[in-house]
Amino acid sequence: MSAEGNLIRVIRSLRLTSGLLLLWSAMPSVIAAPSLTIYNQNFAVVRETVPMDLKAGTNRIQFTGATAYLEPSSVVLRDPADLHPFQILEQNYRGDPVSQATLLQLNEGKTIDFEVLRTEGDRVTRELVQGKIIRAGSGGYGPQPYYGGYSPTTLQPIIEVNGKLRFELPGQPLFPALADNTILKPTLLWVIDSPQPARFDAELSYITSELRWESDYNLVLPERGNTLDLVGWITMDNQSGRTFENARIKLMAGDVSKIQNRRQDKAMLFGGMGGGGAPPPPVTEKSFDEYRLYTLDRPATLLDREKKQVEFVTVADVQSTPIYIYDGASTDPDQVWAVEGMHTEPEYGVHSQTKVWALRQFFNSATNHLGLPLPKGRVRIYRRDTDGRLEFVGENTIKHTPRDELVRLFTGNAFDLVGERKRTEFKVDLSGAGSIDPVTGLPLPRGTRAVDEWFEITLRNHKTEPVEIRVLEHLCRGVNWEIQEKSDPFEKIDSQTIEFRVPLEPDAQRRITYHVHYSW
């Protein structure tokens, strides 16, 4: 092809490219999907894209995609590119979308028609009854002006029909047409001043309550043995009054300081079992500030009033250990002890119980096929029966657990292990308690007082396999104590707790004794 022909092709190409560029600039920008960062403290940060078409001067912008529990003072509206200066002169949040309850309130004091359906055999007749709305009541749910949401209320509507009052609606209310200031969804309205015309996508972010997430774990043990499989689920609960389509979702784990304006509802917890040998869970995790941030690798639609689960961890061959603890001392809930009584009263500390606690523990370490930050949540434990089916054997909760920390779960009381605790002897010496000065009436300096106690703990193992029972004893009569006699070695756990570790063969019984001396 000649040089002239090449030049013509280049010119045509440039014209086509220029035309495409002009066409692209004229097309409306694509609205980005929302993104969420949900905290496990019943709130979330929502980020939206708001198309802005501003003229020079004062503009009124409306956004109808907010949640019903938005915190108005948390709203941030900005140009992410920082290219278009503007000033927000006024911001308004309307959190009272139209409903039967709000329409009853708007028509309080007015007379409206109520439709009453009456059934006579197979015939249904329609009748209109006029009633005056004396009090709107709640209609089941009423608006919360401060939070912009809804909560149950107890007020009943009062309707006057034929000169008589009734605490219920006489039928289906038929309201007049909506007023111009009535809204159908929670709405943000801004009055914005712009120095010049501008078209861009602004970023809207705000904090909302009624969005939460929880983690749930299922541990599966074999028919025999202590090597378990662990599956972790993230459960997201959206009660915000808004659906989020194809949202980018992050989950923040940790105890973030947040002033709570609302009561904290009990978390809704659900669990399931995932299959083994699946691809890596679609959640990535990283450290973020003082917390842990989990990111879903694919967009998800979170419907209003929906609970959605995502598997975020699945591991096998985690080595665990059963732990048995006998904490035999118990207190009488109806007895209140003064400090001096705790020192010297013979009845203090003699109540006991026979249950031996069953616990299971494992290390959250890489060498134990874990080593992952585990957010707080409920843990359910299953064991396979001889027929291969899973049987539930206990549950507990864990706190936020960093890697390389011990996880210990209480699963119940051991059926075949029994403990007994009794005090066999008690002595108190108050000879150094001092006396009263007859002149001043003040107590004279005190000398040393002492209390001695002897205890006997009996353990019985009715299992068919050997166990070790850890016996906890709380030395609560005073901080100055000394074990003067003992049948077995012990470990000091803290300033007022000691632990005996007692091995027991099947169908065996062991007795532990010790003598403690207190002085003050």
PDB file of N, CA and C in Angstrom, residues 12 67 85 110 114 140 160 175-176 182 190 199 208 216 223 225 300 311 320 349 366 416 465 496:
ATOM      1  N   ARG A  12      -8.573   8.098   9.164  1.00  0.00           N
ATOM      2  CA  ARG A  12      -9.865   7.460   9.472  1.00  0.00           C
ATOM      3  C   ARG A  12      -9.876   6.856  10.876  1.00  0.00           C
ATOM      4  N   THR A  67     -30.082   3.522  54.930  1.00  0.00           N
ATOM      5  CA  THR A  67     -30.722   2.541  55.795  1.00  0.00           C
ATOM      6  C   THR A  67     -31.691   3.238  56.744  1.00  0.00           C
ATOM      7  N   PRO A  85     -14.693  21.473  44.229  1.00  0.00           N
ATOM      8  CA  PRO A  85     -15.008  22.038  45.552  1.00  0.00           C
ATOM      9  C   PRO A  85     -16.503  22.336  45.675  1.00  0.00           C
ATOM     10  N   LYS A 110     -58.487  13.560  62.311  1.00  0.00           N
ATOM     11  CA  LYS A 110     -59.325  13.609  61.120  1.00  0.00           C
ATOM     12  C   LYS A 110     -60.244  12.388  61.062  1.00  0.00           C
ATOM     13  N   PHE A 114     -63.079   3.561  56.752  1.00  0.00           N
ATOM     14  CA  PHE A 114     -62.504   2.249  57.026  1.00  0.00           C
ATOM     15  C   PHE A 114     -63.327   1.210  56.256  1.00  0.00           C
ATOM     16  N   GLY A 140     -48.213  -1.448  65.408  1.00  0.00           N
ATOM     17  CA  GLY A 140     -47.239  -2.549  65.459  1.00  0.00           C
ATOM     18  C   GLY A 140     -45.829  -2.033  65.615  1.00  0.00           C
ATOM     19  N   GLU A 160     -62.838   6.826  67.053  1.00  0.00           N
ATOM     20  CA  GLU A 160     -64.217   7.156  67.447  1.00  0.00           C
ATOM     21  C   GLU A 160     -65.157   6.789  66.301  1.00  0.00           C
ATOM     22  N   PHE A 175     -56.854   5.941  53.286  1.00  0.00           N
ATOM     23  CA  PHE A 175     -56.299   7.267  53.535  1.00  0.00           C
ATOM     24  C   PHE A 175     -56.450   8.152  52.308  1.00  0.00           C
ATOM     25  N   PRO A 176     -56.487   9.464  52.503  1.00  0.00           N
ATOM     26  CA  PRO A 176     -56.466  10.385  51.365  1.00  0.00           C
ATOM     27  C   PRO A 176     -55.100  10.344  50.684  1.00  0.00           C
ATOM     28  N   THR A 182     -44.405  13.634  51.983  1.00  0.00           N
ATOM     29  CA  THR A 182     -44.345  12.237  52.402  1.00  0.00           C
ATOM     30  C   THR A 182     -43.269  11.507  51.607  1.00  0.00           C
ATOM     31  N   TRP A 190     -29.646  17.220  50.817  1.00  0.00           N
ATOM     32  CA  TRP A 190     -28.601  18.213  51.037  1.00  0.00           C
ATOM     33  C   TRP A 190     -28.929  19.499  50.289  1.00  0.00           C
ATOM     34  N   ARG A 199     -19.995  17.889  37.288  1.00  0.00           N
ATOM     35  CA  ARG A 199     -20.602  16.555  37.223  1.00  0.00           C
ATOM     36  C   ARG A 199     -19.539  15.543  37.648  1.00  0.00           C
ATOM     37  N   THR A 208     -24.248   2.909  60.333  1.00  0.00           N
ATOM     38  CA  THR A 208     -25.611   2.463  60.599  1.00  0.00           C
ATOM     39  C   THR A 208     -25.583   1.320  61.605  1.00  0.00           C
ATOM     40  N   ASP A 216     -19.157 -18.617  63.812  1.00  0.00           N
ATOM     41  CA  ASP A 216     -19.583 -19.877  64.417  1.00  0.00           C
ATOM     42  C   ASP A 216     -18.611 -20.963  63.983  1.00  0.00           C
ATOM     43  N   GLU A 223     -14.858 -41.201  66.111  1.00  0.00           N
ATOM     44  CA  GLU A 223     -15.492 -42.091  67.082  1.00  0.00           C
ATOM     45  C   GLU A 223     -14.625 -42.249  68.315  1.00  0.00           C
ATOM     46  N   GLY A 225     -10.615 -40.933  69.854  1.00  0.00           N
ATOM     47  CA  GLY A 225      -9.460 -40.091  69.614  1.00  0.00           C
ATOM     48  C   GLY A 225      -9.774 -38.622  69.793  1.00  0.00           C
ATOM     49  N   ALA A 300     -21.285  -9.823  47.224  1.00  0.00           N
ATOM     50  CA  ALA A 300     -22.430 -10.586  47.725  1.00  0.00           C
ATOM     51  C   ALA A 300     -23.616  -9.641  47.871  1.00  0.00           C
ATOM     52  N   GLU A 311     -18.427 -19.591  54.535  1.00  0.00           N
ATOM     53  CA  GLU A 311     -17.396 -20.379  55.207  1.00  0.00           C
ATOM     54  C   GLU A 311     -16.062 -19.641  55.101  1.00  0.00           C
ATOM     55  N   SER A 320      -6.273 -32.052  69.757  1.00  0.00           N
ATOM     56  CA  SER A 320      -6.907 -31.476  70.942  1.00  0.00           C
ATOM     57  C   SER A 320      -6.686 -32.396  72.131  1.00  0.00           C
ATOM     58  N   GLY A 349     -16.872 -21.813 103.409  1.00  0.00           N
ATOM     59  CA  GLY A 349     -16.064 -22.662 102.551  1.00  0.00           C
ATOM     60  C   GLY A 349     -16.269 -24.144 102.700  1.00  0.00           C
ATOM     61  N   ALA A 366       0.264 -22.812  63.881  1.00  0.00           N
ATOM     62  CA  ALA A 366       0.494 -23.356  62.542  1.00  0.00           C
ATOM     63  C   ALA A 366       0.918 -24.812  62.609  1.00  0.00           C
ATOM     64  N   ASP A 416     -19.109 -39.977  84.129  1.00  0.00           N
ATOM     65  CA  ASP A 416     -18.482 -41.101  84.826  1.00  0.00           C
ATOM     66  C   ASP A 416     -17.348 -40.695  85.759  1.00  0.00           C
ATOM     67  N   GLU A 465     -11.242 -45.976  80.538  1.00  0.00           N
ATOM     68  CA  GLU A 465      -9.886 -45.551  80.180  1.00  0.00           C
ATOM     69  C   GLU A 465      -9.346 -44.646  81.276  1.00  0.00           C
ATOM     70  N   GLN A 496      -4.229 -17.181  95.465  1.00  0.00           N
ATOM     71  CA  GLN A 496      -5.161 -17.877  96.353  1.00  0.00           C
ATOM     72  C   GLN A 496      -5.717 -19.154  95.745  1.00  0.00           C
TER      73      GLN A 496
END
